[in-house]
CSV table of C-alpha atoms in Angstrom, one decimal:
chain,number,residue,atom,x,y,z
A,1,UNK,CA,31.4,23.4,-37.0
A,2,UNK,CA,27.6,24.5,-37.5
A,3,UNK,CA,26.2,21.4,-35.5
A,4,UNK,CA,28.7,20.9,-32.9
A,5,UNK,CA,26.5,22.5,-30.6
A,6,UNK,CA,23.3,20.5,-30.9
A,7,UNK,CA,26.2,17.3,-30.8
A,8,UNK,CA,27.7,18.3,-27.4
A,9,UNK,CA,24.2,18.8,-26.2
A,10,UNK,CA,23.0,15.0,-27.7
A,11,UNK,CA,26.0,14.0,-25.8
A,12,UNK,CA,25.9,15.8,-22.7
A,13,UNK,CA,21.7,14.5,-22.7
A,14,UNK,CA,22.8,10.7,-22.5
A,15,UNK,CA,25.9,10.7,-20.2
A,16,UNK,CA,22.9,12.8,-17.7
A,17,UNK,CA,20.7,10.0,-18.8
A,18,UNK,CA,22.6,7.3,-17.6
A,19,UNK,CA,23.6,8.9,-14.2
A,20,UNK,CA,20.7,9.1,-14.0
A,21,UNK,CA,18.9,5.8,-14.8
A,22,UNK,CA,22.1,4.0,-12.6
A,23,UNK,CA,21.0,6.2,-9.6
A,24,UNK,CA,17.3,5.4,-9.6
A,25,UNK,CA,18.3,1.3,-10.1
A,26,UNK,CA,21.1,1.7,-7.5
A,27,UNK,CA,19.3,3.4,-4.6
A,28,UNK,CA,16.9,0.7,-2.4
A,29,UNK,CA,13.8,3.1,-2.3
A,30,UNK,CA,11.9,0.7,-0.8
A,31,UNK,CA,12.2,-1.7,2.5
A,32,UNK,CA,12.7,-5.8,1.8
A,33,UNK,CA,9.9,-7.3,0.0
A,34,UNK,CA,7.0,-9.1,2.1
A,35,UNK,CA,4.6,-10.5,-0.4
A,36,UNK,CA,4.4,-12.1,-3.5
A,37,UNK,CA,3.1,-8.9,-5.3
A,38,UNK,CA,5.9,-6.9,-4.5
A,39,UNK,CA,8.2,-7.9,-6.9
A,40,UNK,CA,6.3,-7.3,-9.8
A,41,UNK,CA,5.6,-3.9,-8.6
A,42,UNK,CA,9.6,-3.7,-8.1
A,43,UNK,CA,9.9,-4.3,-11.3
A,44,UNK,CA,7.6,-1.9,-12.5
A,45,UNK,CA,8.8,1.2,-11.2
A,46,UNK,CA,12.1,0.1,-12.6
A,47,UNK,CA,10.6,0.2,-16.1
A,48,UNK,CA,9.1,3.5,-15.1
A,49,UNK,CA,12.4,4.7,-13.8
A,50,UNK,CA,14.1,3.7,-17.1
A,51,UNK,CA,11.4,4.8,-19.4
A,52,UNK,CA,10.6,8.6,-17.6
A,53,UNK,CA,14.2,9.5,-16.6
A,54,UNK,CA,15.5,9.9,-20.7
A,55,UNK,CA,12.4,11.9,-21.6
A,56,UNK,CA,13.3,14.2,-18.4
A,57,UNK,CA,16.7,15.0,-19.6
A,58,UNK,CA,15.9,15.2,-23.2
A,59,UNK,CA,12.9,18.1,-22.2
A,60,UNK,CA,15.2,19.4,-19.4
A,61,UNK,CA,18.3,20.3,-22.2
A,62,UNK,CA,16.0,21.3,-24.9
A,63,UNK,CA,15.2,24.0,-22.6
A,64,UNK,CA,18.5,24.9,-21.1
A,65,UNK,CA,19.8,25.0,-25.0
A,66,UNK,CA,17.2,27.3,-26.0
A,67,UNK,CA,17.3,29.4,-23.4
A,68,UNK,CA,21.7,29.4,-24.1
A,69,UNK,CA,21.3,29.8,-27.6
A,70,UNK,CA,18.2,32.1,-28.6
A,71,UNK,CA,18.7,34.1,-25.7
A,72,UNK,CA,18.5,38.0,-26.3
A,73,UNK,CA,22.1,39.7,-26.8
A,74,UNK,CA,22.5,43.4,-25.7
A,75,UNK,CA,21.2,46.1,-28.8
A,76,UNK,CA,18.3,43.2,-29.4
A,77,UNK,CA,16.1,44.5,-26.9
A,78,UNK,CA,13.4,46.1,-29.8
A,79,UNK,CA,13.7,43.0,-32.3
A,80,UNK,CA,11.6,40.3,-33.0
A,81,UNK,CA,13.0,37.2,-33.7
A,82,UNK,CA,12.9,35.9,-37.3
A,83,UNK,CA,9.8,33.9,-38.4
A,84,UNK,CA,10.1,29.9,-38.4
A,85,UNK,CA,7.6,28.4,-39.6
A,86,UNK,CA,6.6,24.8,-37.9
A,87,UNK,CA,8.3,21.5,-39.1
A,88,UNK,CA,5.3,18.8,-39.7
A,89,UNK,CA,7.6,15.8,-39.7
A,90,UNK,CA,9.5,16.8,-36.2
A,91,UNK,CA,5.9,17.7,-34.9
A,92,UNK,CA,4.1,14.3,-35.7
A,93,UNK,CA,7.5,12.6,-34.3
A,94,UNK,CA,7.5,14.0,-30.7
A,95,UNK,CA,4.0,13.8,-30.6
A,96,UNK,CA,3.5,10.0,-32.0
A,97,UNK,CA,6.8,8.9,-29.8
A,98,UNK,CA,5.5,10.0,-26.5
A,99,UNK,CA,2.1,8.7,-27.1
A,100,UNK,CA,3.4,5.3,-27.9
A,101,UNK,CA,5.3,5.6,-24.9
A,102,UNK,CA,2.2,6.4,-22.8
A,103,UNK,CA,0.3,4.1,-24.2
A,104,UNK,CA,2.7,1.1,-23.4
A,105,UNK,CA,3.6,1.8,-20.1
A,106,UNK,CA,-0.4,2.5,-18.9
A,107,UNK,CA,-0.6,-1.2,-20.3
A,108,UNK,CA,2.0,-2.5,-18.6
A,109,UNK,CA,1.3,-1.2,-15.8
A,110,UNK,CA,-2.8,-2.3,-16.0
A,111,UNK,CA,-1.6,-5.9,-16.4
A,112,UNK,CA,0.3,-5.8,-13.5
A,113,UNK,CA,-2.0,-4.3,-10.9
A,114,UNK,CA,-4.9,-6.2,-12.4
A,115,UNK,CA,-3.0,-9.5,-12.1
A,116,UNK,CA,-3.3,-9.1,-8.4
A,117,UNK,CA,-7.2,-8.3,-8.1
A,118,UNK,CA,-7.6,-12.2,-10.1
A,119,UNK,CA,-8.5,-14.6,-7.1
A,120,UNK,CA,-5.6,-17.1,-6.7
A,121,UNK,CA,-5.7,-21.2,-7.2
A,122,UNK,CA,-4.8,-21.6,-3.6
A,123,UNK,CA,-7.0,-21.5,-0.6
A,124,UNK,CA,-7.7,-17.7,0.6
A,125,UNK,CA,-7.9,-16.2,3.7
A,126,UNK,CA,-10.7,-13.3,4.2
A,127,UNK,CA,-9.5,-10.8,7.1
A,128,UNK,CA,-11.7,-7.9,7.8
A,129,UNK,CA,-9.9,-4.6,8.5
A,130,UNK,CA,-11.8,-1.9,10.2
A,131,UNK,CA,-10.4,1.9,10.5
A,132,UNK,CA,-11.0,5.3,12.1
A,133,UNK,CA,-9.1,8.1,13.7
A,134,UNK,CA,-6.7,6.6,14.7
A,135,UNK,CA,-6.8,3.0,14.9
A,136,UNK,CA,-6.6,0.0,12.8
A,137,UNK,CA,-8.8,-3.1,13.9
A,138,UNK,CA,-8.8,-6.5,12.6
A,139,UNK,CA,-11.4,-9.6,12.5
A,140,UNK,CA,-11.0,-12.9,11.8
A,141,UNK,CA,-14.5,-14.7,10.3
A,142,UNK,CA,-15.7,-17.9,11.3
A,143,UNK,CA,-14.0,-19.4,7.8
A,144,UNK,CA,-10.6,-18.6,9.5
A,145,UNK,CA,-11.2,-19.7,12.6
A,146,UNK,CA,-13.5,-22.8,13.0
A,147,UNK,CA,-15.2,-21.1,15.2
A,148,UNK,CA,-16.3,-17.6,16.8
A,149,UNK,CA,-14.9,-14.4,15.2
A,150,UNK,CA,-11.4,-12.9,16.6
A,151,UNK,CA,-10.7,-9.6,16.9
A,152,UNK,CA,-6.9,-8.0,17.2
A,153,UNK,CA,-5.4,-5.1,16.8
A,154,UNK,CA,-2.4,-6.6,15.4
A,155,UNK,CA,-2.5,-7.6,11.9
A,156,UNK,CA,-1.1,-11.6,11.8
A,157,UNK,CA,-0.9,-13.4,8.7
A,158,UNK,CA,0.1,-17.4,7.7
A,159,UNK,CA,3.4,-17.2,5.1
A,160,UNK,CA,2.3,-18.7,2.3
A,161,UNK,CA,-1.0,-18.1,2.5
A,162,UNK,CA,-3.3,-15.9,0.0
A,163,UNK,CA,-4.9,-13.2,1.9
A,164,UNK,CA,-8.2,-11.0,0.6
A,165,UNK,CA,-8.5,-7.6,2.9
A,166,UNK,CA,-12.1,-6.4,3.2
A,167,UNK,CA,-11.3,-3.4,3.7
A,168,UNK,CA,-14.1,-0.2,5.6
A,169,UNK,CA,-14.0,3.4,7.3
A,170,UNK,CA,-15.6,4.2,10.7
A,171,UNK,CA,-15.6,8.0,10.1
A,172,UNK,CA,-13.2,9.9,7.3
A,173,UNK,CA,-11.3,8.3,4.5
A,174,UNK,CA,-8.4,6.4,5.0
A,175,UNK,CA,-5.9,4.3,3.3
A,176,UNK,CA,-4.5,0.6,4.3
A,177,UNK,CA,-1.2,0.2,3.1
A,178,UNK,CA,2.0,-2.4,3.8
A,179,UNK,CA,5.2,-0.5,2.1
A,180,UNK,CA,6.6,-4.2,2.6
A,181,UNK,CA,3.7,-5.9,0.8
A,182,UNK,CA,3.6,-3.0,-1.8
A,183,UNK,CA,-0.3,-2.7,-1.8
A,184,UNK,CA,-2.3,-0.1,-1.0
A,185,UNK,CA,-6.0,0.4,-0.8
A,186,UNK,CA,-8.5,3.7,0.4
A,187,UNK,CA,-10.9,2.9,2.9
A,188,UNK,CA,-13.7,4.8,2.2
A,189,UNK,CA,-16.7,5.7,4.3
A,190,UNK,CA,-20.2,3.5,3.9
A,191,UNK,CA,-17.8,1.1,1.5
A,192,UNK,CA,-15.7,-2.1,1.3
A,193,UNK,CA,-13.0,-2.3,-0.9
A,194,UNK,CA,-10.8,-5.5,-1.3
A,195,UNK,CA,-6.8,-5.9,-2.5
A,196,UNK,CA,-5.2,-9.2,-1.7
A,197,UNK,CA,-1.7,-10.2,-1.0
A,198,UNK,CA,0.0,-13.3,-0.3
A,199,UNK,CA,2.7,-12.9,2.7
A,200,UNK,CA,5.8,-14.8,1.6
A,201,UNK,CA,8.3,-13.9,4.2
A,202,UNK,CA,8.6,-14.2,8.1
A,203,UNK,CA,9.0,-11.1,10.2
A,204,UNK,CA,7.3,-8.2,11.4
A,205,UNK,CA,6.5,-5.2,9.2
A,206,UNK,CA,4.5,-1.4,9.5
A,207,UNK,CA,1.1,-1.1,8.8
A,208,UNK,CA,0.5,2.7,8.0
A,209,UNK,CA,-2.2,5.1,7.0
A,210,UNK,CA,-1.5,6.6,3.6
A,211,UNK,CA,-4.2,9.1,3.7
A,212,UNK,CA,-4.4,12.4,5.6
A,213,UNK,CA,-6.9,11.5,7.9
A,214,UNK,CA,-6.8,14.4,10.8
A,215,UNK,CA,-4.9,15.9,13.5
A,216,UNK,CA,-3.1,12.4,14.7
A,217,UNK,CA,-2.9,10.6,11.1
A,218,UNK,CA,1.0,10.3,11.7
A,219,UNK,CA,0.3,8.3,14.4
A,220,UNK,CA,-2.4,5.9,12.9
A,221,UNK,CA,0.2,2.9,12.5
A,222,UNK,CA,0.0,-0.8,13.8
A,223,UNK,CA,2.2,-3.8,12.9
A,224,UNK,CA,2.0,-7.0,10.8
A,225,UNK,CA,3.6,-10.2,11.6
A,226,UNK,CA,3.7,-13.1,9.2
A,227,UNK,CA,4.5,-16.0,11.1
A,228,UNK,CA,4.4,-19.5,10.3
A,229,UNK,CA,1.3,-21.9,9.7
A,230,UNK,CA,1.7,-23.7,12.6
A,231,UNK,CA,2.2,-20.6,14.6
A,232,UNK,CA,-0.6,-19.1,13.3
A,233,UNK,CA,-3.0,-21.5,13.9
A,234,UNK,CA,-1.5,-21.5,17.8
A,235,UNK,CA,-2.4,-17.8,18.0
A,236,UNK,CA,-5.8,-18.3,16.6
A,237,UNK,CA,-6.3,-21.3,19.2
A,238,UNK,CA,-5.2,-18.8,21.8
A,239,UNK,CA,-7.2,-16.0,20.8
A,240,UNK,CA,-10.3,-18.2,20.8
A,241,UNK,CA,-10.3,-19.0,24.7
A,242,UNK,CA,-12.3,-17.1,27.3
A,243,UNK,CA,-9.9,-15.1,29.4
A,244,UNK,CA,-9.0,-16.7,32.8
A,245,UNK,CA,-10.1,-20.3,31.0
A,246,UNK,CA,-13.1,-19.8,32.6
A,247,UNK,CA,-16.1,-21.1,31.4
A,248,UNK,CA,-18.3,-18.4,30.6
A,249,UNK,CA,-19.2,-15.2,32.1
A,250,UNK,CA,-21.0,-16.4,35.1
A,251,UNK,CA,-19.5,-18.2,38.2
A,252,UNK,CA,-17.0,-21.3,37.9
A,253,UNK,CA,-18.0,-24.7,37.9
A,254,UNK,CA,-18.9,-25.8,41.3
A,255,UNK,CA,-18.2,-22.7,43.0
A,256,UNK,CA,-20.3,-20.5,45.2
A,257,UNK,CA,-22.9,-18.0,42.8
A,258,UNK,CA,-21.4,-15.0,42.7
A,259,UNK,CA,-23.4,-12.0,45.3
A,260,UNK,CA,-27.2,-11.4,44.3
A,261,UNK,CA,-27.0,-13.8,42.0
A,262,UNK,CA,-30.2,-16.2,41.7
A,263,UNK,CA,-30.4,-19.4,43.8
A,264,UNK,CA,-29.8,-22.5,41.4
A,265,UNK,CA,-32.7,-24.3,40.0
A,266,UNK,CA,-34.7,-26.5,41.9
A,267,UNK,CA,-33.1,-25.3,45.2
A,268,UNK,CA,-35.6,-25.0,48.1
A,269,UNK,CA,-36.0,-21.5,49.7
A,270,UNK,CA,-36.4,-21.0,52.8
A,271,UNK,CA,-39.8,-19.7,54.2
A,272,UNK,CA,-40.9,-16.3,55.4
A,273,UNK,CA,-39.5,-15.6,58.4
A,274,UNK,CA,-37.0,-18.3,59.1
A,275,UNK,CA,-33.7,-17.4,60.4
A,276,UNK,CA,-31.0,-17.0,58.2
A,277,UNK,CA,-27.4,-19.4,58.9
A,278,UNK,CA,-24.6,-17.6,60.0
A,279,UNK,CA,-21.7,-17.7,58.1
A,280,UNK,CA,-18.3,-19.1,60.6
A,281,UNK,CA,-16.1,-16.5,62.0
């Protein structure tokens, strides 16, 4: 049979098309989902999974069959092979196909990443994230706290909550990214770039550098914990007080100044000359 060939390799192409495609749905790639963007993004390398892995195959036997069938037999070694001349219909197909396809996944895939960069109805949280080699830094502004700015160096986030990241470089380029939260984001030197996420499940989760950044960029890592609300604005509360609980930076109320500090206002110094009180043994 003239064709049975190009049949067993149709059939061959699909049955390696659908391992295929069941493997790449089957196998978690990613850890448990941590925002409200990551399933969308779940769901888009799925339809990138099922769309590229047919195309693979089909390119991948079209090779292997040429290379089986037109290969050179031994007394062939001074011949030419026989002149084709090119089919217009089969060229405009698998050129038209694949462009369609092109076309329609970059779409796709433009919705879906620009749906996250639209600011959302609810109220949002603006968290500054600072990096350099090789340390992440984050600031609270006075619209999340009430008050004075707070600084960590742990990343903690309300559930529930939208969440815009201001994101800047201290030195070299970098890259902020949450494999939970699905979002990533270059922090480039003298710039601020922005991506927002909206945590939607407790726990604790890697914040990594996605960018080779130098010597110690494996080690540029820090955590995230999304925690409740009310536990969130307990930390903040916490975060706020002076350390010690006391007062300010200069003595304690209604202590003794601390040494060669000045006397208190209004207090009477003694004159030139006078003896000084000794302190009790």
């Amino acid at each position: 049979m003239r064709n049975r060939p190009v049949l067993q390799l149709a059939v061959g192409a699909i049955v390696a098309a659908g391992i295929g495609i069941t493997l790449g749905l089957v196998i978690d790639w990613f850890p448990r989902q941590g925002s409200a963007q990551a399933d969308k993004i779940d769901t888009l390398y799925k339809v990138l999974i099922i769309a590229s892995v047919p195309v693979f195959v089909l390119v991948q036997s079209v090779v292997l069959f040429s290379v089986w069938k037109f290969r050179m037999r031994p007394g062939e070694e001074e011949k030419d092979g026989p002149p084709i001349h090119g089919n217009t219909r089969l060229e405009v197909i698998w050129t038209a196909l694949p462009a369609i396809l092109i076309v329609s996944l970059v779409s796709y895939a433009y919705t879906v990443l620009r749906s996250f960069e639209q600011k959302p109805a609810g109220r949002e949280m603006d968290v500054d994230v600072s990096s350099q080699q090789f340390a992440w830094s984050f600031s609270y502004p006075r619209s999340v706290t009430g008050g004075h700015p707070v600084s960590a160096d742990t990343l903690v986030l309300p559930e529930g909550r939208p969440v815009r990241f201001h994101v800047r470089s201290k030195d070299v380029i970098h890259a902020f990214y949450v494999p939970s939260f699905r979002l990533q984001i270059d922090a480039v030197p003298g710039q601020t770039t922005e991506v927002r996420a909206t945590p939607n499940r407790l726990g604790t989760y890697p914040l990594v550098c996605a960018e080779l950044c130098g010597l110690g960029h494996a080690a540029m890592r820090s955590t995230v914990k999304v925690v409740s609300p009310t536990a969130f604005a307990s930390w903040l509360r916490s975060q706020s007080k002076p350390s010690g609980g006391a007062p300010g930076p200069g003595a304690s109320a209604g202590g003794p100044p601390p040494p060669g500090a000045p006397p208190p206002s209004g207090a009477r110094r003694p004159p030139p000359g006078a003896p000084r009180p000794r302190r009790p043994a």
